[in-house]
Amino acid sequence: MTSTTPVTRMERRTIDVVPTAERHGTPRSQFTLWFGANLQITAIVDGALAVVFGADALWAIIGLLVGNVLGGAVMALHSAQGPKLGLPQMISSRAQFGVYGAVIPLVLVVVMYLGFAATGSVLAGQALSEGLHLGAPKLGIVLFGVLTAVVATLGYRYIHLMGKVSTVVGIVGFTYLGVKIVADYDVTSLFGTKGFDIVTFLLAVSLGAGWQLTFGPYVADYSRYLPADTPATTTFWATFLGSVLGSQWSMTLGAVIASIPIAAGGAGFLGNQVGFMGELAGGGLAALVIYLVIVCGKLAVNCLNAYGGLMTILTTTSAFTRRSSVSPLTRALLIGAFLAASVGVALFASADFLDNFKNFVLVLLMVFTPWSAINLVDYYLVSRERVDVPALYDPDGRYGRWNATALVCYTVGVLAQIPFLAQKLYTGPMTEALGGADVSWIVGLVVTAAIYFAWARRTSNPPAETITMPEAVGAGPVR
């Protein structure tokens, strides 16, 4: 990037390689992006779920921390690939699954983005409705969708800017809310009301890990603009600390907030998450500030979902069209269509929000754990960070159309978890034997990693060293 590059123009890059001349920024931007994106109400709801479904607040917080650390480490390992390759995350997964084969998990990724965008729109819409006195959450949902479309369409720079804004606003708002709760309630009395329970503790671990792992399919999209010589460890720690600290702060707040109505014999948070937080803040102007914090936090992460949705759609279609870029108009139309779909889902969302959200997160954990295991084992242990970048765009190249090794291992990894599931619609036989504890994601991670590593060592064909795309292919300034 040159100093004369206009900062108000739409990003030009989509799923193409970011050329060396356009690399910029520092790993600090990864910290603020992920910290700000996790200081938000959906993470608060995620933390509250462990308490809502039976855990003691103290053990819920500890379990969430364990899950955030474990899942955050996996997520940050994906992020470390960005500067090295200059590629969106799902394009790089073609090295494992094949150019066409990578489309299979991509379908699930689109569902994930839609689901999180829709749930986020529900909560942000409520906050806008309360703050602007719109009288109907549906109006707030539509308005929030429009705001997300504007920032996500402008692209990378503005998404990072939104992360910085959310970081500052979130720290101020969540600090105030935490102080207010401590001042108004005997918080220490909320801890230790129940003994340790392995089932609810493992649920908390799964909720924390699932939250982090769902960032895996798009985390490198936001580190790929960093200079290629950025140390992988620096990118890892900036992403890890930003995501884990931000999410754990929010989830801890959620566990405490969810314990307050339970302790008081009510169910305020269960019925109205946004309104209850406004009441905790003290109502009036203080509540308005909290609603602003909610909207900023959700805008930061919803832009990630919309941008990720764009990348996923383009990665899917480009496998067959062999095009690596689209016009700004096409980009805007795709983002608009994606957000229109998410707003539509949000407008007709079930009233049983918390229970459905818990199951949504745990199902995502089931399908993305094997994908993460394959991507990371291949990149770090099998290929040893050596990638043939031009072949990622060529179905007839090194990685081919379909990679049976990865696809079979992925299927086995998903199926291996079924006996260990603890879902509303299905509880596996091994789960019942374990007293209801859900350890499916651990089984999926270990089984997939072990089988893929043993098989891929004999079948993979990594290059002797990374083969990069000719600079002329990606020539042109960042916009």
XYZ file of C-alpha atoms in Angstrom:
479
model
C 0.000 0.000 0.000
C 1.275 3.481 -0.817
C 0.675 6.617 1.153
C -1.489 8.000 -1.622
C -3.993 5.151 -1.523
C -7.446 6.575 -0.788
C -8.796 5.153 2.451
C -12.427 5.792 1.618
C -12.648 3.420 -1.339
C -14.072 -0.062 -1.390
C -11.700 -2.979 -0.914
C -10.718 -4.537 -4.237
C -9.462 -7.925 -3.073
C -11.777 -10.869 -2.587
C -10.496 -14.451 -2.823
C -7.387 -13.616 -4.838
C -3.885 -13.567 -3.350
C -2.862 -10.325 -1.637
C 0.369 -9.228 -3.389
C 3.459 -8.333 -1.377
C 3.180 -4.641 -2.285
C -0.262 -4.452 -0.678
C 0.663 -6.049 2.631
C 0.394 -3.650 5.550
C -0.526 -3.303 9.192
C 0.689 -4.911 12.393
C -0.475 -7.892 14.445
C -1.919 -5.404 16.948
C -4.799 -4.935 14.526
C -5.623 -8.631 14.959
C -5.894 -8.134 18.717
C -8.318 -5.211 18.500
C -10.371 -6.884 15.773
C -10.964 -10.070 17.732
C -11.154 -8.424 21.136
C -13.785 -5.970 19.896
C -15.688 -8.654 17.998
C -16.007 -10.713 21.181
C -17.083 -7.903 23.511
C -20.678 -8.369 22.498
C -24.027 -9.645 23.650
C -24.094 -12.975 21.815
C -20.946 -13.971 23.699
C -22.721 -12.893 26.890
C -25.644 -15.152 25.948
C -23.211 -17.984 25.213
C -21.716 -17.650 28.685
C -25.153 -17.407 30.273
C -26.227 -20.691 28.703
C -23.990 -22.744 30.989
C -25.766 -21.274 34.035
C -29.217 -21.376 32.441
C -28.783 -25.082 31.801
C -27.701 -25.912 35.331
C -24.083 -25.010 36.099
C -22.962 -23.075 39.139
C -21.707 -19.639 38.075
C -18.170 -20.274 39.345
C -17.780 -23.638 37.623
C -19.405 -22.230 34.490
C -16.788 -19.459 34.316
C -13.940 -21.944 34.810
C -15.360 -24.297 32.183
C -15.845 -21.448 29.728
C -12.228 -20.381 30.274
C -10.955 -23.904 29.577
C -13.036 -24.045 26.402
C -11.987 -20.593 25.231
C -8.300 -21.387 25.717
C -8.493 -24.738 23.917
C -10.660 -23.476 21.078
C -8.772 -20.179 20.901
C -5.472 -21.989 20.358
C -6.939 -23.872 17.385
C -8.493 -20.700 15.985
C -5.234 -18.728 16.325
C -3.281 -21.466 14.530
C -5.568 -20.860 11.552
C -4.903 -17.116 11.824
C -1.135 -17.662 11.667
C -1.548 -19.033 8.124
C -2.794 -15.651 6.810
C 0.462 -13.655 6.492
C 2.351 -16.636 5.087
C -0.125 -17.369 2.277
C -1.986 -14.083 1.752
C -5.128 -16.143 1.160
C -8.654 -16.379 2.571
C -8.939 -19.348 4.924
C -11.324 -21.465 2.865
C -9.259 -21.073 -0.325
C -6.269 -22.545 1.519
C -8.404 -25.537 2.586
C -8.383 -26.661 -1.056
C -4.873 -27.948 -0.311
C -6.499 -30.569 1.891
C -9.904 -31.231 0.305
C -9.247 -30.501 -3.384
C -10.599 -27.582 -5.398
C -14.081 -29.083 -5.667
C -13.952 -31.079 -2.440
C -13.507 -27.925 -0.350
C -17.027 -26.922 -1.403
C -18.547 -29.587 0.889
C -17.568 -27.945 4.209
C -18.179 -24.555 2.574
C -21.911 -25.274 2.445
C -21.875 -25.725 6.206
C -19.830 -22.552 6.605
C -22.516 -20.542 4.792
C -25.137 -21.974 7.174
C -22.947 -20.979 10.109
C -22.560 -17.401 8.905
C -26.283 -17.098 8.278
C -27.100 -18.489 11.701
C -24.774 -16.193 13.607
C -25.762 -13.188 11.499
C -29.432 -13.898 12.169
C -29.054 -14.420 15.919
C -26.899 -11.313 16.143
C -29.471 -9.321 14.206
C -32.197 -10.373 16.646
C -30.276 -9.021 19.638
C -28.924 -5.915 17.905
C -32.394 -5.198 16.525
C -33.808 -5.311 20.035
C -31.110 -2.901 21.220
C -31.793 -0.459 18.368
C -35.514 -0.669 19.005
C -35.063 0.037 22.703
C -32.502 2.809 22.208
C -34.328 4.618 19.392
C -37.828 3.883 20.734
C -38.823 2.295 17.428
C -41.623 0.379 19.083
C -40.905 -2.835 17.170
C -37.751 -4.993 17.226
C -38.348 -5.922 13.579
C -37.613 -2.350 12.511
C -34.391 -2.483 14.492
C -33.437 -5.758 12.807
C -33.869 -4.253 9.329
C -31.948 -1.098 10.267
C -29.118 -3.173 11.690
C -28.989 -5.215 8.489
C -28.525 -2.029 6.475
C -25.708 -0.810 8.742
C -23.940 -4.166 8.424
C -24.275 -4.099 4.630
C -22.583 -0.701 4.382
C -19.513 -1.596 6.471
C -19.111 -5.135 5.099
C -19.338 -3.891 1.500
C -16.596 -1.306 2.076
C -14.442 -4.171 3.248
C -11.289 -5.011 5.141
C -10.179 -1.578 6.396
C -13.579 -0.622 7.715
C -14.101 -3.974 9.393
C -10.824 -3.456 11.265
C -11.892 0.101 12.104
C -15.152 -1.265 13.499
C -13.126 -3.661 15.633
C -11.173 -0.751 17.125
C -14.351 1.213 17.841
C -16.000 -1.831 19.414
C -12.920 -2.424 21.566
C -13.048 1.063 23.083
C -16.839 1.197 23.422
C -16.993 -2.344 24.775
C -14.332 -1.774 27.442
C -16.103 1.335 28.699
C -19.592 -0.172 28.614
C -18.763 -3.592 30.031
C -16.590 -2.094 32.773
C -19.458 0.164 33.820
C -21.924 -2.723 33.739
C -19.627 -4.925 35.808
C -19.116 -2.207 38.423
C -22.876 -1.569 38.552
C -23.628 -5.251 39.106
C -21.080 -5.510 41.914
C -22.529 -2.381 43.517
C -26.165 -3.530 43.294
C -25.843 -7.257 43.999
C -23.951 -9.515 46.344
C -22.049 -11.194 43.537
C -20.114 -13.506 45.847
C -23.396 -15.100 46.902
C -23.989 -16.183 43.314
C -20.952 -18.472 43.423
C -20.915 -21.856 45.114
C -24.686 -22.251 45.247
C -24.282 -25.623 43.537
C -21.574 -28.229 43.679
C -19.354 -29.305 40.831
C -21.263 -31.195 38.146
C -19.278 -32.804 35.332
C -22.146 -32.656 32.836
C -22.778 -28.910 33.084
C -19.052 -28.228 33.428
C -18.344 -29.994 30.132
C -21.256 -28.113 28.569
C -19.511 -24.873 29.583
C -16.230 -26.133 28.099
C -18.025 -27.049 24.863
C -19.741 -23.661 24.650
C -16.420 -21.852 25.050
C -14.568 -24.110 22.607
C -17.417 -24.064 20.096
C -17.485 -20.282 20.138
C -13.793 -20.078 19.252
C -13.732 -22.902 16.709
C -16.481 -21.333 14.623
C -14.088 -18.452 13.833
C -11.667 -20.941 12.250
C -13.088 -20.934 8.705
C -12.560 -17.178 8.305
C -9.974 -15.991 10.805
C -7.129 -15.899 8.232
C -9.250 -13.635 6.016
C -8.272 -10.815 8.395
C -4.579 -11.654 8.845
C -3.788 -12.194 5.134
C -3.004 -8.494 4.569
C -0.181 -8.538 7.127
C 3.362 -8.463 5.696
C 4.543 -11.919 4.660
C 7.501 -11.748 7.059
C 5.224 -11.297 10.089
C 6.270 -14.024 12.568
C 3.642 -16.750 12.875
C 3.991 -16.704 16.663
C 3.233 -12.973 16.779
C 0.093 -13.391 14.681
C -0.919 -16.367 16.822
C -0.628 -14.555 20.148
C -2.268 -11.343 18.937
C -5.272 -13.281 17.642
C -5.391 -15.712 20.581
C -5.239 -13.056 23.288
C -7.721 -10.775 21.550
C -10.287 -13.493 21.017
C -9.896 -15.328 24.326
C -9.756 -12.232 26.539
C -12.702 -10.603 24.781
C -14.896 -13.693 24.782
C -14.030 -14.701 28.341
C -14.863 -11.228 29.634
C -18.241 -11.342 27.889
C -19.000 -14.919 28.922
C -18.059 -14.283 32.540
C -20.429 -11.338 32.539
C -23.070 -13.600 31.012
C -22.655 -16.275 33.657
C -23.030 -13.661 36.404
C -25.997 -11.931 34.774
C -27.799 -15.227 34.239
C -27.303 -16.065 37.923
C -28.964 -12.858 39.131
C -32.554 -13.645 38.109
C -32.066 -17.243 39.215
C -30.917 -16.082 42.641
C -33.789 -13.627 42.855
C -36.314 -16.271 41.887
C -37.135 -14.603 38.560
C -36.353 -15.149 34.925
C -35.712 -11.663 33.590
C -32.684 -12.488 31.480
C -34.314 -15.571 29.969
C -37.215 -13.617 28.570
C -35.499 -10.413 27.450
C -31.714 -10.474 27.237
C -31.292 -6.927 25.875
C -33.892 -5.273 28.089
C -32.589 -7.006 31.192
C -29.081 -5.672 30.551
C -30.543 -2.176 30.200
C -32.252 -2.600 33.565
C -29.016 -3.803 35.163
C -27.311 -0.659 33.867
C -29.847 1.444 35.752
C -32.243 2.451 32.980
C -32.417 5.882 31.376
C -29.224 7.254 29.843
C -27.141 4.384 31.245
C -29.371 1.864 29.499
C -29.054 3.837 26.258
C -25.267 3.593 26.529
C -25.483 -0.176 27.013
C -27.740 -0.480 23.973
C -25.103 1.444 21.992
C -22.431 -0.958 23.249
C -24.574 -3.900 22.146
C -25.072 -2.461 18.672
C -21.355 -1.639 18.218
C -20.270 -5.096 19.328
C -22.791 -6.840 17.121
C -21.929 -4.615 14.161
C -18.264 -5.565 14.497
C -18.919 -9.307 14.471
C -21.815 -9.221 12.000
C -19.531 -7.532 9.480
C -17.202 -10.510 9.921
C -20.100 -12.847 9.209
C -21.213 -10.923 6.114
C -17.656 -10.580 4.776
C -17.045 -14.250 5.514
C -20.278 -15.119 3.746
C -19.039 -13.258 0.669
C -15.705 -15.095 0.738
C -17.428 -18.442 1.159
C -19.830 -17.888 -1.721
C -17.010 -16.744 -4.013
C -14.783 -19.650 -2.969
C -17.607 -22.047 -3.806
C -18.435 -20.559 -7.212
C -14.822 -19.954 -8.233
C -14.091 -23.671 -7.917
C -16.177 -24.112 -11.041
C -15.804 -20.735 -12.815
C -12.054 -20.448 -12.078
C -12.476 -16.715 -11.454
C -10.564 -15.267 -8.508
C -12.126 -11.796 -8.375
C -15.439 -10.018 -8.944
C -16.543 -6.465 -9.660
C -17.451 -4.074 -6.816
C -21.098 -4.232 -7.918
C -21.168 -8.022 -7.731
C -19.498 -7.830 -4.350
C -22.143 -5.424 -3.052
C -24.999 -7.498 -4.473
C -23.715 -10.724 -2.905
C -23.300 -9.119 0.504
C -26.755 -7.565 0.188
C -28.326 -10.907 -0.704
C -26.589 -12.655 2.169
C -27.697 -10.056 4.692
C -31.234 -10.008 3.312
C -31.386 -13.755 3.944
C -30.040 -13.360 7.498
C -32.504 -10.548 8.244
C -35.302 -12.749 6.915
C -34.290 -15.549 9.274
C -34.040 -13.061 12.160
C -37.526 -11.679 11.519
C -39.054 -15.135 11.774
C -36.773 -16.480 14.492
C -38.230 -18.735 17.141
C -39.043 -17.228 20.497
C -37.132 -20.106 22.135
C -33.892 -18.243 21.491
C -31.563 -19.549 24.203
C -32.283 -23.234 23.783
C -32.040 -23.048 19.997
C -28.821 -21.055 20.171
C -27.196 -23.623 22.458
C -28.001 -26.444 20.050
C -26.877 -24.336 17.091
C -23.437 -23.755 18.645
C -22.995 -27.415 19.578
C -23.978 -28.642 16.101
C -21.454 -26.241 14.573
C -18.848 -27.623 16.949
C -19.606 -31.103 15.613
C -19.075 -30.210 11.948
C -16.140 -27.788 12.241
C -13.909 -29.700 14.655
C -12.958 -32.321 12.011
C -12.384 -29.577 9.428
C -10.018 -27.730 11.773
C -8.182 -30.942 12.628
C -7.563 -31.742 8.950
C -6.519 -28.205 7.989
C -4.086 -27.764 10.866
C -2.583 -31.267 10.805
C -1.973 -30.966 7.074
C -0.572 -27.435 7.128
C 1.728 -27.784 10.150
C 2.596 -31.508 10.295
C 2.150 -33.015 6.830
C 2.861 -30.212 4.340
C 4.959 -28.320 6.904
C 3.688 -24.927 5.732
C 4.568 -25.626 2.087
C 1.724 -24.769 -0.284
C 1.413 -24.615 -4.070
C -0.683 -21.427 -4.224
C -1.416 -21.373 -8.007
C -2.676 -24.983 -7.767
C -5.352 -23.879 -5.285
C -7.137 -22.209 -8.193
C -6.634 -25.038 -10.705
C -8.819 -28.201 -10.524
C -6.260 -29.930 -12.754
C -3.324 -28.900 -10.567
C -1.449 -30.523 -7.694
C -4.460 -30.748 -5.360
C -6.939 -31.990 -7.950
C -10.704 -31.787 -7.873
C -11.398 -34.069 -4.912
C -9.114 -35.351 -2.156
C -10.503 -38.671 -0.946
C -8.169 -38.767 2.066
C -9.503 -35.530 3.558
C -13.133 -36.138 2.613
C -13.199 -39.638 4.106
C -11.425 -38.490 7.282
C -13.833 -35.567 7.592
C -16.828 -37.894 7.276
C -15.371 -40.328 9.811
C -14.672 -37.430 12.185
C -18.281 -36.263 12.043
C -19.756 -39.767 12.382
C -17.439 -40.633 15.285
C -19.056 -37.874 17.338
C -22.640 -39.089 16.990
C -22.516 -41.647 19.839
C -21.185 -38.889 22.125
C -23.697 -36.151 21.249
C -25.920 -34.510 23.866
C -28.428 -32.635 21.735
C -32.056 -31.702 22.227
C -33.092 -33.923 19.319
C -30.626 -36.749 19.932
C -28.561 -38.104 22.797
C -25.950 -40.699 21.913
C -25.542 -43.983 23.803
C -22.057 -43.091 24.991
C -23.367 -39.781 26.331
C -25.892 -41.631 28.469
C -23.118 -43.903 29.737
C -21.102 -40.800 30.668
C -24.007 -39.378 32.653
C -25.035 -36.855 30.005
C -21.623 -35.225 29.466
C -20.988 -34.060 25.877
C -17.405 -34.843 24.827
C -18.211 -35.267 21.135
C -15.976 -32.424 19.941
C -12.947 -33.905 21.725
C -13.628 -37.268 20.084
C -14.001 -35.573 16.687
C -10.749 -33.647 17.082
C -8.635 -36.609 18.226
C -10.068 -39.222 15.861
C -9.882 -36.987 12.787
C -6.370 -35.739 13.525
C -5.011 -39.259 14.162
C -6.548 -40.860 11.067
C -5.702 -37.982 8.740
C -2.091 -37.702 9.905
C -1.432 -41.419 9.442
C -3.117 -41.511 6.027
C -2.016 -38.161 4.572
C 1.667 -38.797 5.256
C 1.491 -41.545 2.614
C -0.830 -39.872 0.103
C -0.083 -36.129 0.155
C 2.197 -34.458 -2.370
C 3.313 -31.097 -0.942
C 5.814 -28.996 -2.908
C 9.445 -28.913 -1.818
C 8.868 -25.261 -0.910
C 5.952 -22.840 -1.112
C 5.097 -21.848 -4.679
C 3.707 -18.333 -4.798
C 1.502 -16.603 -7.319
C 3.333 -14.330 -9.797
C 3.065 -10.751 -8.546
C 1.656 -9.594 -11.871
C -1.461 -11.679 -11.247
C -2.362 -9.610 -8.252
C -1.094 -6.243 -9.411
C -3.011 -3.144 -8.436
C -3.520 -0.991 -5.353
C -5.646 -1.922 -2.376
C -8.970 -0.166 -2.455
